[in-house]
CSV table of C-alpha atoms in Angstrom, one decimal:
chain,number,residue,atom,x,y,z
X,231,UNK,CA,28.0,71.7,182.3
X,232,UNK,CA,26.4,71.1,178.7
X,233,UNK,CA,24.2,73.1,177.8
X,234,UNK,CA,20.9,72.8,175.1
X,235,UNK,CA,22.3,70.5,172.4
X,236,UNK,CA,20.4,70.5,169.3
X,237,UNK,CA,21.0,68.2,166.4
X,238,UNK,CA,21.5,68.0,163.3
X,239,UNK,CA,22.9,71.5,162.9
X,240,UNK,CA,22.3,71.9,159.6
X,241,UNK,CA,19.8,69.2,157.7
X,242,UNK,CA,18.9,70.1,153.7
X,243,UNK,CA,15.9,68.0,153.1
X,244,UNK,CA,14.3,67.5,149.2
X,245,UNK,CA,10.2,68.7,149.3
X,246,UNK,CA,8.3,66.0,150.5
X,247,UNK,CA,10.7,64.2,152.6
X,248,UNK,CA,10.7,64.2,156.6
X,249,UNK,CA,12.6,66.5,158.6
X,250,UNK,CA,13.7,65.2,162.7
X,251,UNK,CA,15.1,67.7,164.7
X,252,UNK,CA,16.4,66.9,168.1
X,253,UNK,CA,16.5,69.0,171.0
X,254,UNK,CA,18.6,67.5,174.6
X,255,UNK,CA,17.8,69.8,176.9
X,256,UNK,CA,20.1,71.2,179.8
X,257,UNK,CA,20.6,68.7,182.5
X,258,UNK,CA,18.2,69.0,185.2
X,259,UNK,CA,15.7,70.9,183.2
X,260,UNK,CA,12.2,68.8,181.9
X,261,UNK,CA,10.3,71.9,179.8
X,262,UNK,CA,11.1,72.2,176.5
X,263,UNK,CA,10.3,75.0,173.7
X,264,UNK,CA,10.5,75.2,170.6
X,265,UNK,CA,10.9,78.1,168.0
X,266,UNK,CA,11.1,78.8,164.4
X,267,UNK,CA,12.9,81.5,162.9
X,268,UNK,CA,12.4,83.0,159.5
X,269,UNK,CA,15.1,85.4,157.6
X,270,UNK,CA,15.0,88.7,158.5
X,271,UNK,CA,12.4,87.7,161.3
X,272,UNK,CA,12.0,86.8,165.1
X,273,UNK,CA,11.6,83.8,166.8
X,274,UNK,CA,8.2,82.8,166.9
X,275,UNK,CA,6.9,80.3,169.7
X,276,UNK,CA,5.6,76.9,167.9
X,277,UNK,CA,5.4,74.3,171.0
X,278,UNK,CA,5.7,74.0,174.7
X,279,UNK,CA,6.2,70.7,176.2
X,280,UNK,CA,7.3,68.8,179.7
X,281,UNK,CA,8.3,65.1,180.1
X,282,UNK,CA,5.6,63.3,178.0
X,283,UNK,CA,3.5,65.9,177.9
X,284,UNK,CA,2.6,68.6,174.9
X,285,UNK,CA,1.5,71.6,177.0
X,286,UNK,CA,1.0,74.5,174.5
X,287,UNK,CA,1.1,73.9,171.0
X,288,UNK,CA,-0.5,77.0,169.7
X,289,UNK,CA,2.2,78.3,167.4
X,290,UNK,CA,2.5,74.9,165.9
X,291,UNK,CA,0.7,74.4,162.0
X,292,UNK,CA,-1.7,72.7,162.3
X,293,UNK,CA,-0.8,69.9,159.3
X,294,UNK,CA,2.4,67.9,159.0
X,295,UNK,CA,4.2,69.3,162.2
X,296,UNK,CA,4.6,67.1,165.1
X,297,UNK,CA,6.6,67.3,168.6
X,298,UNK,CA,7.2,64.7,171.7
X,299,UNK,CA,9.4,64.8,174.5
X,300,UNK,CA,9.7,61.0,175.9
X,301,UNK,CA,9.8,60.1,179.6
X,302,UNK,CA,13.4,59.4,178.0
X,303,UNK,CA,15.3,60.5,174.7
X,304,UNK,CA,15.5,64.3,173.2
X,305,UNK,CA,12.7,66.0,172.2
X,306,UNK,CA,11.6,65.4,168.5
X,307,UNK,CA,10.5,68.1,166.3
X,308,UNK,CA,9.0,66.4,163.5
X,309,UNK,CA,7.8,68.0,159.7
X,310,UNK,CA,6.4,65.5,157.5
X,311,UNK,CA,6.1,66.5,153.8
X,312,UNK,CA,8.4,69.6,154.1
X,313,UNK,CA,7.6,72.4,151.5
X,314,UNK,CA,10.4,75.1,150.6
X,315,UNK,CA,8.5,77.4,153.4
X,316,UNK,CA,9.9,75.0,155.9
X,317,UNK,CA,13.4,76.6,155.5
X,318,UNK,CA,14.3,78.4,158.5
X,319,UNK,CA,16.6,77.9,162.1
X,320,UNK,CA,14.4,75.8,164.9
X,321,UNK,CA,15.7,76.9,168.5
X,322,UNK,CA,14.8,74.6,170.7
X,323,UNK,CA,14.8,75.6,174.8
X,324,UNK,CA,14.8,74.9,178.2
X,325,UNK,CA,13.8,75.6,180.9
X,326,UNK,CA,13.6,74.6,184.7
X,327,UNK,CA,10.2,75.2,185.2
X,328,UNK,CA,7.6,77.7,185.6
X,329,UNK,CA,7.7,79.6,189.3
X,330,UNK,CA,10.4,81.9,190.7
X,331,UNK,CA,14.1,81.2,189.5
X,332,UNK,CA,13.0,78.4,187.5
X,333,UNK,CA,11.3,80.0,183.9
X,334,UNK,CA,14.2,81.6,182.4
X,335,UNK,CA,14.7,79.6,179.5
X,336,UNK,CA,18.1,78.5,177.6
X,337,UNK,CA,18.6,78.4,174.3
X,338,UNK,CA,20.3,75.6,171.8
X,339,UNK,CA,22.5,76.3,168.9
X,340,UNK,CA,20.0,75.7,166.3
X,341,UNK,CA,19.0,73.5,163.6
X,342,UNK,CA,18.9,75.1,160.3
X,343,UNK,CA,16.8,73.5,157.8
X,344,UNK,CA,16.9,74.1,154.2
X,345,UNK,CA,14.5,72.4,151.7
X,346,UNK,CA,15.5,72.2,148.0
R,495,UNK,CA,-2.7,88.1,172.0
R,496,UNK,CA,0.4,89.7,173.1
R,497,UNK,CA,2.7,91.8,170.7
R,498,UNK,CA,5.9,92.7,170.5
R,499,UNK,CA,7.4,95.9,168.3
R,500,UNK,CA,11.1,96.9,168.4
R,501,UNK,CA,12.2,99.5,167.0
R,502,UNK,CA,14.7,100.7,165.2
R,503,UNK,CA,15.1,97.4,162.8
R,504,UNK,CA,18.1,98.6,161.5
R,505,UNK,CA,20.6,100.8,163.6
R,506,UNK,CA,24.1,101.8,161.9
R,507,UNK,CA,26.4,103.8,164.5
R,508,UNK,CA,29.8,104.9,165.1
R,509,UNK,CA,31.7,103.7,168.0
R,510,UNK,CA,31.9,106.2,171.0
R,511,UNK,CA,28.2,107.2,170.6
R,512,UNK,CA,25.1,106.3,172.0
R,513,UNK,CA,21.9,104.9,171.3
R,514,UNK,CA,18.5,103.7,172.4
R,515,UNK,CA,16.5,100.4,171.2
R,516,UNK,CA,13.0,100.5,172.5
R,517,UNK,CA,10.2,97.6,172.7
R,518,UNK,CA,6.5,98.2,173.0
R,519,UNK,CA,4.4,95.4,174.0
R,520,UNK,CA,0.5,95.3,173.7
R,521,UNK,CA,-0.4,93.5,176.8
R,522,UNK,CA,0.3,92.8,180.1
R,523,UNK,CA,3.6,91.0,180.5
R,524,UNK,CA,5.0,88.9,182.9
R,525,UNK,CA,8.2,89.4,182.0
R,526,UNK,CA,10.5,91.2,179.6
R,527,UNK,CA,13.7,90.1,178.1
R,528,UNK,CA,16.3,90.8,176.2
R,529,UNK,CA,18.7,88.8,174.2
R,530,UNK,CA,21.8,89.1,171.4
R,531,UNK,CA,22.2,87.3,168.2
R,532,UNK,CA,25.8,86.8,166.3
R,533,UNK,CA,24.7,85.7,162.6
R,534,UNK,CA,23.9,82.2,162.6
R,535,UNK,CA,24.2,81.5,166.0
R,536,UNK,CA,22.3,81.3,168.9
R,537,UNK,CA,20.7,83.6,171.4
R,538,UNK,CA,22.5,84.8,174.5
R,539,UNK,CA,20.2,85.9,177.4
R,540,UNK,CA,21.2,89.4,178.4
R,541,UNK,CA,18.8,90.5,180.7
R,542,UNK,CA,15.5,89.3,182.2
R,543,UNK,CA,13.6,92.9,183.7
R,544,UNK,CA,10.6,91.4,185.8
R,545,UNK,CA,9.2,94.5,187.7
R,546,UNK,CA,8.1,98.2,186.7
R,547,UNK,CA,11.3,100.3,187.1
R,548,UNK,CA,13.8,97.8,187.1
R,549,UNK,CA,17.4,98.6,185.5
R,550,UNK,CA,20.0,96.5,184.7
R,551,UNK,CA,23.5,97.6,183.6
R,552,UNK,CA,26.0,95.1,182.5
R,553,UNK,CA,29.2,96.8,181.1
R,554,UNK,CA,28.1,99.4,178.2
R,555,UNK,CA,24.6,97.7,177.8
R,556,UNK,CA,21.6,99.0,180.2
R,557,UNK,CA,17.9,97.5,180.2
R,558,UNK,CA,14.7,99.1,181.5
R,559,UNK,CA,11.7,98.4,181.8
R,560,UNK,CA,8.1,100.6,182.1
R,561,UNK,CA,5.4,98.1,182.4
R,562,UNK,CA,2.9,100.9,183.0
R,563,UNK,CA,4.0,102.3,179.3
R,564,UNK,CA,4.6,98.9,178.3
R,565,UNK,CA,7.6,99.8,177.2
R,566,UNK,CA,11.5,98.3,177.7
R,567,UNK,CA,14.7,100.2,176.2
R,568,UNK,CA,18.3,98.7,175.8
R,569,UNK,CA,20.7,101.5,176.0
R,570,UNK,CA,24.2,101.4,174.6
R,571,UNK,CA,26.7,103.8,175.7
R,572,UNK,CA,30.1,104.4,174.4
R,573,UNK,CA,28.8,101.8,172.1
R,574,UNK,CA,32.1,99.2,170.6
R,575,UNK,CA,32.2,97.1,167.1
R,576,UNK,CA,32.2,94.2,169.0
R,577,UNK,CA,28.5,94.8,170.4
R,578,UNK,CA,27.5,94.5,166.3
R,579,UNK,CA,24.9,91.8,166.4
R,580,UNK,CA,21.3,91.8,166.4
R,581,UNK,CA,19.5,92.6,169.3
R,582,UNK,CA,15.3,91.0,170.2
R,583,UNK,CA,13.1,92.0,172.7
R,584,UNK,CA,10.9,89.2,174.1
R,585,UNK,CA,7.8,89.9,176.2
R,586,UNK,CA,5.9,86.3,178.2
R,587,UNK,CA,2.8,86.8,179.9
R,588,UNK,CA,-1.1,86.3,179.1
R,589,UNK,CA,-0.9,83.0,180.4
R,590,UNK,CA,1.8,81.7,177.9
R,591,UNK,CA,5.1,80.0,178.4
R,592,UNK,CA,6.6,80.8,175.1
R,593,UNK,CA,8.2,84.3,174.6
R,594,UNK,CA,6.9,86.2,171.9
R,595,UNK,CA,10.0,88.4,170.5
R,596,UNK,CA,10.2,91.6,168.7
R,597,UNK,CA,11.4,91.3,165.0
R,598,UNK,CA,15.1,92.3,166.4
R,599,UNK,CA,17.0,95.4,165.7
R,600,UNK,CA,20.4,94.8,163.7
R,601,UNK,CA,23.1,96.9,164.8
R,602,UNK,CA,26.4,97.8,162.8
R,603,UNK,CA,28.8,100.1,164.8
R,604,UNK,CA,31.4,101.1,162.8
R,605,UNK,CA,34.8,102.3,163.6
């Protein structure tokens, strides 16, 4: 029973170049979260989507920060024109749903992005 | 908006004693959870505390949670190296699916 796969686990991207992250999430599950996490910090929320849908993307910057979740495929988290402040891990999530027995969401291993 | 506050950040113990992390939240929450972080991995749920008064206890670890005080505490008893890791609190509610989470309280227990 796989869990949330992320992937690439580590990516080191040069300033200005495009960072993809990918997030598969559990099987059976279509909400997806994602997080950012600074050093020394918590995870703060950046994006809540379902299939084909972006639900809540309050946490996300508002400039060069992009996410999807096709009817098929991972979700993407995309960061175009990444600055050295990009550097951080990117949990992605899952999650069932919303109602009883379904919200608890399940975390994936991480993507740690470093821009040099 | 809803905010999360652990505290201690930074918790240095010896084995055999115990301790209390606490979490203050600023608004109503749904639900309140706790999770454990090894460093650089992920986060593994612990416990999800949904109603005033609830307590759970798995093996030395014990959650609780106060919404009235808005306030949860992770107790550790006897505490062991191998619960080293850092510990967040996450609070969801206001409407919001994403979990906003303490700043986390790094624990060393030392033999």
């Amino acid at each position: 029973n796989a869990g949330v796969m992320q992937n690439p686990r580590h990516l080191v991207r040069r300033r200005g170049q495009e960072a993809r992250l990918r997030c598969s999430p559990m099987k059976g599950h279509s909400h997806v979260y994602w997080y950012r996490q600074l050093p020394e910090e918590g995870l703060k929320f950046m994006v809540y989507l379902q299939k084909e849908n972006i639900i809540d993307e309050s946490g996300m910057p508002k400039e060069r920060f992009s996410a999807e979740f096709p009817k098929e495929g991972p979700s993407i988290l995309r960061i175009q024109q990444v600055v050295r402040g990009d550097s951080a891990a990117y949990f992605c999530a899952s999650s069932l749903g919303r109602g009883q027995g379904r919200y608890e969401q399940y975390f994936g291993p991480g993507t740690r992005l470093t821009v040099t | 908006e809803l905010k999360v506050e652990q505290n201690p950040l930074f918790l240095s113990m010896q084995e055999g004693k115990n301790y209390t992390i606490y979490c203050n939240y600023s608004t109503t929450s749904d639900r309140l959870y706790w999770y454990r972080q090894d460093p650089g991995k992920s986060l593994e749920s612990l416990f999800v505390l949904l109603s005033n008064g609830a307590v759970k206890q798995e093996g030395r670890l014990m959650a609780s949670l106060d919404t009235k005080a808005r306030l949860s505490t992770l107790h550790i008893t006897a505490a062991v190296h191998d619960l080293s890791a850092t510990y967040f609190c996450a609070a969801q509610g206001g409407g919001a699916d994403g979990l906003t989470f303490g700043k986390g309280t790094h624990l060393i227990i030392q033999p």
